Coordinates of C-alpha atoms and ligand atoms in Angstrom, one line a residue:
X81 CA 25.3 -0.7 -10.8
X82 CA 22.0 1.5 -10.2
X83 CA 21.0 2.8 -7.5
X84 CA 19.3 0.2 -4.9
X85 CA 16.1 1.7 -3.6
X86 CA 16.2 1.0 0.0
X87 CA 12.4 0.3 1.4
X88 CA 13.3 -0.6 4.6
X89 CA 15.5 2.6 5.7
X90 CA 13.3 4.9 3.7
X91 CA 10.3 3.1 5.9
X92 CA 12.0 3.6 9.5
X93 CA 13.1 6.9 8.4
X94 CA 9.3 7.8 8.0
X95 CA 8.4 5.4 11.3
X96 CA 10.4 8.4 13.3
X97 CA 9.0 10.8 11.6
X98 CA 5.9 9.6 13.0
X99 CA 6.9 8.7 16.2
X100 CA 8.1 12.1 16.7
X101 CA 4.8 13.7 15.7
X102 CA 2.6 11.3 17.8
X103 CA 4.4 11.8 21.1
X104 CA 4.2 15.4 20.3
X105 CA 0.5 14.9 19.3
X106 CA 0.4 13.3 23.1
X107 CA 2.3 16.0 25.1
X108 CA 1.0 19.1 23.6
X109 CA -2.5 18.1 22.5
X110 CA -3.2 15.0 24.8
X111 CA -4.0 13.6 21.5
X112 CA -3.8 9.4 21.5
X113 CA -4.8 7.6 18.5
X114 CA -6.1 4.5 18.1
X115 CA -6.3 2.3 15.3
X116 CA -9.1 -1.1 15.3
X117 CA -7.9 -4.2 13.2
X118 CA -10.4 -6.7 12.6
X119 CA -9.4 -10.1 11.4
X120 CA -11.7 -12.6 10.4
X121 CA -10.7 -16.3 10.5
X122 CA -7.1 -17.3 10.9
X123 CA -5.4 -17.1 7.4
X124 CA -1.6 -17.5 8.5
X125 CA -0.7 -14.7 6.0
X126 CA -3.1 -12.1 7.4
X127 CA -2.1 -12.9 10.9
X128 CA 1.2 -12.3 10.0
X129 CA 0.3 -9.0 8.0
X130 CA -2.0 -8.4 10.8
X131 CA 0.7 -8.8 13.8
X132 CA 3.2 -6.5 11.5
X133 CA 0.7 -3.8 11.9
X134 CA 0.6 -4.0 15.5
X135 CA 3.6 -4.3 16.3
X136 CA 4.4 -0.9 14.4
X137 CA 1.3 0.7 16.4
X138 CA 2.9 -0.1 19.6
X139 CA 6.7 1.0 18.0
X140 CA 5.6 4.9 17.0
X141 CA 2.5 5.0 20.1
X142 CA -1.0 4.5 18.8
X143 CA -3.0 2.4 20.2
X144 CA -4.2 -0.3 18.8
X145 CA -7.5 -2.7 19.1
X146 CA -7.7 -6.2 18.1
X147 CA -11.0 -7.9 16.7
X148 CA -10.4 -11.9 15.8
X149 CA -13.4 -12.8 14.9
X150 CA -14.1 -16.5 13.2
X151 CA -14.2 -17.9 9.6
X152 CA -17.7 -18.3 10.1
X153 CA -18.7 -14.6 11.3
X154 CA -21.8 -13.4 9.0
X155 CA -21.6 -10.5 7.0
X156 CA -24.1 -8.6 9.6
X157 CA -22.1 -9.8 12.6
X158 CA -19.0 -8.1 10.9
X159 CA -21.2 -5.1 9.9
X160 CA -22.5 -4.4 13.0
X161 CA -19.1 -4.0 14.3
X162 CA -18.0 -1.6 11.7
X163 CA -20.8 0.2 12.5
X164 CA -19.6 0.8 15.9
X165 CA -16.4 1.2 15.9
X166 CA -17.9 3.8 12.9
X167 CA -19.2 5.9 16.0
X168 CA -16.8 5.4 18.7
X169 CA -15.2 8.5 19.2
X170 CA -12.2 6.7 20.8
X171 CA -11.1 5.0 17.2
X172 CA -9.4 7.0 14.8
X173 CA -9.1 4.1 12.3
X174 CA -10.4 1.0 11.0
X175 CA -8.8 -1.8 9.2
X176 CA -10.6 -4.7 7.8
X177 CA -7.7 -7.4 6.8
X178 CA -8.5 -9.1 3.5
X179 CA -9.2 -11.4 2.1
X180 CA -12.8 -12.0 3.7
X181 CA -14.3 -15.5 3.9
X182 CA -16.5 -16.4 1.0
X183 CA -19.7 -15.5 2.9
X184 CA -18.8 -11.8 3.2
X185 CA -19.2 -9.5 0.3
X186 CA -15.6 -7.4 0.6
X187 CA -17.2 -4.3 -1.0
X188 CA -20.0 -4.2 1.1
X189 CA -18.2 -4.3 4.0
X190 CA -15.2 -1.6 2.6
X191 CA -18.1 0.6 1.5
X192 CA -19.4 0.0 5.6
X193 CA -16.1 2.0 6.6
X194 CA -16.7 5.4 7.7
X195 CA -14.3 7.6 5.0
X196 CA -12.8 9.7 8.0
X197 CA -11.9 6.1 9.0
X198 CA -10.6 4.5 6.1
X199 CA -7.2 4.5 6.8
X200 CA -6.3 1.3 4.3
X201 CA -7.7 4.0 1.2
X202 CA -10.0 1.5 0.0
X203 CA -13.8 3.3 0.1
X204 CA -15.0 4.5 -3.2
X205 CA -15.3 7.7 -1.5
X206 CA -11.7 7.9 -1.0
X207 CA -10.8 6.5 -4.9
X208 CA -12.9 9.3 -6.3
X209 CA -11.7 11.7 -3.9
X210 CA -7.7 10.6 -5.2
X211 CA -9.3 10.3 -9.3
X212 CA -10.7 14.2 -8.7
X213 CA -7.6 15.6 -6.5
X214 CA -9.6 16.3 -3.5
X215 CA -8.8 15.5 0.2
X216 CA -8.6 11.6 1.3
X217 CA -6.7 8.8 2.5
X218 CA -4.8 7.2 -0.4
X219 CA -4.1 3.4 -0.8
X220 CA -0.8 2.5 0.8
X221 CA 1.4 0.6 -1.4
X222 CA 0.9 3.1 -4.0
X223 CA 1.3 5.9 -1.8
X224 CA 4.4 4.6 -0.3
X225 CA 5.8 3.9 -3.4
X226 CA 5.4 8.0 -4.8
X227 CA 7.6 8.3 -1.2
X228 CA 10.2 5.9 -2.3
X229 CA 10.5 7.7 -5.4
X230 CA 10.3 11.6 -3.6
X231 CA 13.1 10.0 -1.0
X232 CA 15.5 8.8 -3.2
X233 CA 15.3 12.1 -5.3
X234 CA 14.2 10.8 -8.4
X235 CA 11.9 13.3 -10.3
X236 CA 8.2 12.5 -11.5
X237 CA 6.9 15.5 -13.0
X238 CA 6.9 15.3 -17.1
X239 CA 8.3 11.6 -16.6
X240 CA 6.9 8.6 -18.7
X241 CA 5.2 6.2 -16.3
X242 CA 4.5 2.9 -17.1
X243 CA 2.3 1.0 -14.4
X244 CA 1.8 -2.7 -15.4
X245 CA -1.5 -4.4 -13.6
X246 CA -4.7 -2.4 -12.9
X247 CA -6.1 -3.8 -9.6
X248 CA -8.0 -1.7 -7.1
X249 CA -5.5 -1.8 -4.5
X250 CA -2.1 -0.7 -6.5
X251 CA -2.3 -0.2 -10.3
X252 CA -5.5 2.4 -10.3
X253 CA -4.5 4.6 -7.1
X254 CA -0.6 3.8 -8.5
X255 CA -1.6 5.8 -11.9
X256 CA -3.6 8.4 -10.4
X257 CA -0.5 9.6 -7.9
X258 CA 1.6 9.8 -10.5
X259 CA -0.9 11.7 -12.4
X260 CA -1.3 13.9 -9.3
X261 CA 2.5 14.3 -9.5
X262 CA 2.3 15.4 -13.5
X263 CA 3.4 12.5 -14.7
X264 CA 2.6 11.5 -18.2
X265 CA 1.0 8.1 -17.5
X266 CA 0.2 4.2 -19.2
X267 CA -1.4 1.4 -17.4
X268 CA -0.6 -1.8 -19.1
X269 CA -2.3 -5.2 -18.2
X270 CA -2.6 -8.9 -19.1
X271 CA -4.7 -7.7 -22.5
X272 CA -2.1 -5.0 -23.0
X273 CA -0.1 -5.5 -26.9
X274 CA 2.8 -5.7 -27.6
X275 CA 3.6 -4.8 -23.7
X276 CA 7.4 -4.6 -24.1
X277 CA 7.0 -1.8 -26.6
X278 CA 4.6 -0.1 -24.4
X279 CA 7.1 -0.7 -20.9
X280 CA 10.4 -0.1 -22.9
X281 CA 8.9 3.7 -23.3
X282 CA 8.8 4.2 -19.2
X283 CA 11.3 6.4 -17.7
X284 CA 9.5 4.5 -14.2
X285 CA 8.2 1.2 -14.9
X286 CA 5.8 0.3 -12.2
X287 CA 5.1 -3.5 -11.8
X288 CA 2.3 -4.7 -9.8
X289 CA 1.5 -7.9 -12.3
X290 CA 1.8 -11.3 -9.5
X291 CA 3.8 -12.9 -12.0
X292 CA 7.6 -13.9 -10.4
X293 CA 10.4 -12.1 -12.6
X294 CA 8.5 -11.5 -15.8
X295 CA 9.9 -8.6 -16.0
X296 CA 13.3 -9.1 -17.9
X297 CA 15.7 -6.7 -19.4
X298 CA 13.9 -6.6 -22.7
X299 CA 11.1 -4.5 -21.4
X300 CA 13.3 -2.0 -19.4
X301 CA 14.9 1.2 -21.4
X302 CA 18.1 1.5 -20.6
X303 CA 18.2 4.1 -17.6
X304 CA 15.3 3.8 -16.5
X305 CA 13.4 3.5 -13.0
X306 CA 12.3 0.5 -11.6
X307 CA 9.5 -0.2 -9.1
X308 CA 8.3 -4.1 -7.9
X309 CA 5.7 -4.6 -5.9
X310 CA 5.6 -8.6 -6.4
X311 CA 6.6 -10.7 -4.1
X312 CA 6.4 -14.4 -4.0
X313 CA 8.3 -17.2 -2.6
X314 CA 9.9 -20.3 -4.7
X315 CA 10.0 -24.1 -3.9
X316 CA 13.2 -23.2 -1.9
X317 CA 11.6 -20.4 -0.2
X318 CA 13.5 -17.9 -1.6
X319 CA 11.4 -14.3 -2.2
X320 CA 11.3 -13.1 -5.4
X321 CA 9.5 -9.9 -6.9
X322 CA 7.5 -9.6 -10.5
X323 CA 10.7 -8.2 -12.0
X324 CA 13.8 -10.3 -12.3
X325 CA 16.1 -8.7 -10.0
X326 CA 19.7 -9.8 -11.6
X327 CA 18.6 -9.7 -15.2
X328 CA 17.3 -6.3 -15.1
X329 CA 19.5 -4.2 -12.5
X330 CA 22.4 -4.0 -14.7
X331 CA 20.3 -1.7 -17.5
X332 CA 18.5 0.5 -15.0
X333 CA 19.3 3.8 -13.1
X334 CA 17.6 2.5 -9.8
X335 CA 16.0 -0.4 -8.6
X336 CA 13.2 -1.9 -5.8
X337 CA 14.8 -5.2 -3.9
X338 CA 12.2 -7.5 -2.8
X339 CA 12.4 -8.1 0.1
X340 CA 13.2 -4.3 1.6
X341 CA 11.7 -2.4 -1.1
X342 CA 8.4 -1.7 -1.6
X343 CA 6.8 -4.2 1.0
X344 CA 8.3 -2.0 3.7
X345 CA 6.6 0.7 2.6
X346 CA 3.1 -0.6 3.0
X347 CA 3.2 -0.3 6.9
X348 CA 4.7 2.8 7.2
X349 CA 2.0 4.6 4.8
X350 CA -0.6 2.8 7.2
X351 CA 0.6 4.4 10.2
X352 CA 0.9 7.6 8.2
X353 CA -2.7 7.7 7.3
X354 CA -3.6 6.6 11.2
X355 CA -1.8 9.7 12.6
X356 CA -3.5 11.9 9.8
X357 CA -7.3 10.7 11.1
X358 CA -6.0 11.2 14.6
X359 CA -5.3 14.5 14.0
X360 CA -8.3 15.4 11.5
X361 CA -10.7 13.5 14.5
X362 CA -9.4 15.8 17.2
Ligands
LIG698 N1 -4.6 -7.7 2.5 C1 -3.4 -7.6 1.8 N2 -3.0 -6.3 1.8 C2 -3.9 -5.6 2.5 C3 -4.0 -4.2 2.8 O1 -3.2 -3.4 2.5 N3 -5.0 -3.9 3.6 C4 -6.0 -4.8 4.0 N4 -7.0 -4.4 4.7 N5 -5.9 -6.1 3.7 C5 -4.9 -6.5 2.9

């Protein structure tokens, strides 16, 4: 059987890590960070997303501030708070928790953020900084997934890597890490041809499509690397991920789970980046 990729003791691993560094942070520098979430509305999946993230604030020691603001918060309400929290020395980072109510334009508001802020990786400033190999916070799904890989001790350089989906958030920043890592690198997408030809050449197949397990064994080479970052839930309420987890394992050399594979991940990269604009702040 392959290896199974283990997200959620690769992710506490990195968790200590950090705890380690922000107490040290505290005792030798009297650094604290400090890391403001702002929700708008009450979508139960971002409060849950939302609570995950503070609760692993509290767990490694930064602080964090809560802003619940409601569904029907206008765009200039919401800016006017970035813009604060933009100059309050206090705050380290800032996290806006999408998706945003139809009356607020989401790339307004991201492009609000000040960069030394944006510890979710999602200002232009911080894609171009990542597409041109300069300085920046990264996305962190993506970036969490190049640790999954580095952890497990699976080699990127001169591999074929196949991402599947292009959104902002995972397949773009996804392709340019492993470019950043010399990979050789293919994104694939819905409008991609003949897309098991082009994912049965990946020595690390990437898939970030939203579609549950349509990833089967005939678009896997035999040996090859395995990364899912879907994650949906059937009428039973069983999760699944975009790749079909029993159909494909058995051809591969390692494997995501979902759960406890990449999801994991996603937090610990966040703190990550909130300890990295605590210490660049101070
Ligand atoms: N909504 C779903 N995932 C994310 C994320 O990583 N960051 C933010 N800000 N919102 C999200």
């Amino acid at each position: 059987m392959p290896l199974r990729i283990d997200g959620k003791v690769i992710s506490a691993q990195i968790k200590e890590e950090l705890k380690e560094k922000v107490t040290d942070l505290k005792v030798s520098r009297g650094i604290s960070i400090c890391l403001a979430v702002i929700q708008v509305g009450n979508d139960p999946a971002s409060s849950v997303y939302v609570g995950n993230k503070k609760k692993a604030c509290a767990y490694i020691g930064i602080d964090s501030r809560s802003y619940e603001l409601a569904q029907e918060t206008t765009q200039e309400d919401l800016l006017q708070l970035i813009d604060e929290l933009n100059h309050d020395e206090k705050v380290d980072g800032i996290l806006v928790q999408l998706p945003l109510p139809g009356q607020i334009d989401e790339d307004t508001v991201i492009r609000a953020i000040d960069p030394a802020k944006d510890v979710d990786g999602f200002h232009p400033q911080s894609v171009g900084a990542l597409c041109i190999g300069q300085p920046g916070f990264v996305s962190c799904t993506p970036a969490g997934i190049i640790q999954l890989l580095k952890r497990s001790g699976i080699q990127i350089a001169g591999k074929e890597c196949v991402v599947v989906g292009r959104s902002n958030i995972v397949g773009k920043p996804m392709a340019l890490l492993l470019l950043r890592e010399n990979a050789t690198v293919t994104v694939a997408h819905s409008k991609t041809e003949k897309l098991q030809e082009v994912t049965r050449r990946a020595d690390i197949l990437v898939v970030a499509v939203g579609k549950p397990k349509m990833i089967t064994r005939e678009y896997v080479k035999e040996g090859a690397v395995v990364i899912d970052v879907g994650i949906h839930r059937n009428e039973a309420g069983k999760l699944c991920g975009d790749v079909d987890y029993e159909d494909v394992a058995p051809v591969c050399s390692a494997i995501t789970p979902v759960p406890g594979g990449v999801g994991p991940m996603t937090i610990a990269m966040l703190m990550n980046n909130c300890v990295e604009a605590g210490i660049a702040g101070n």
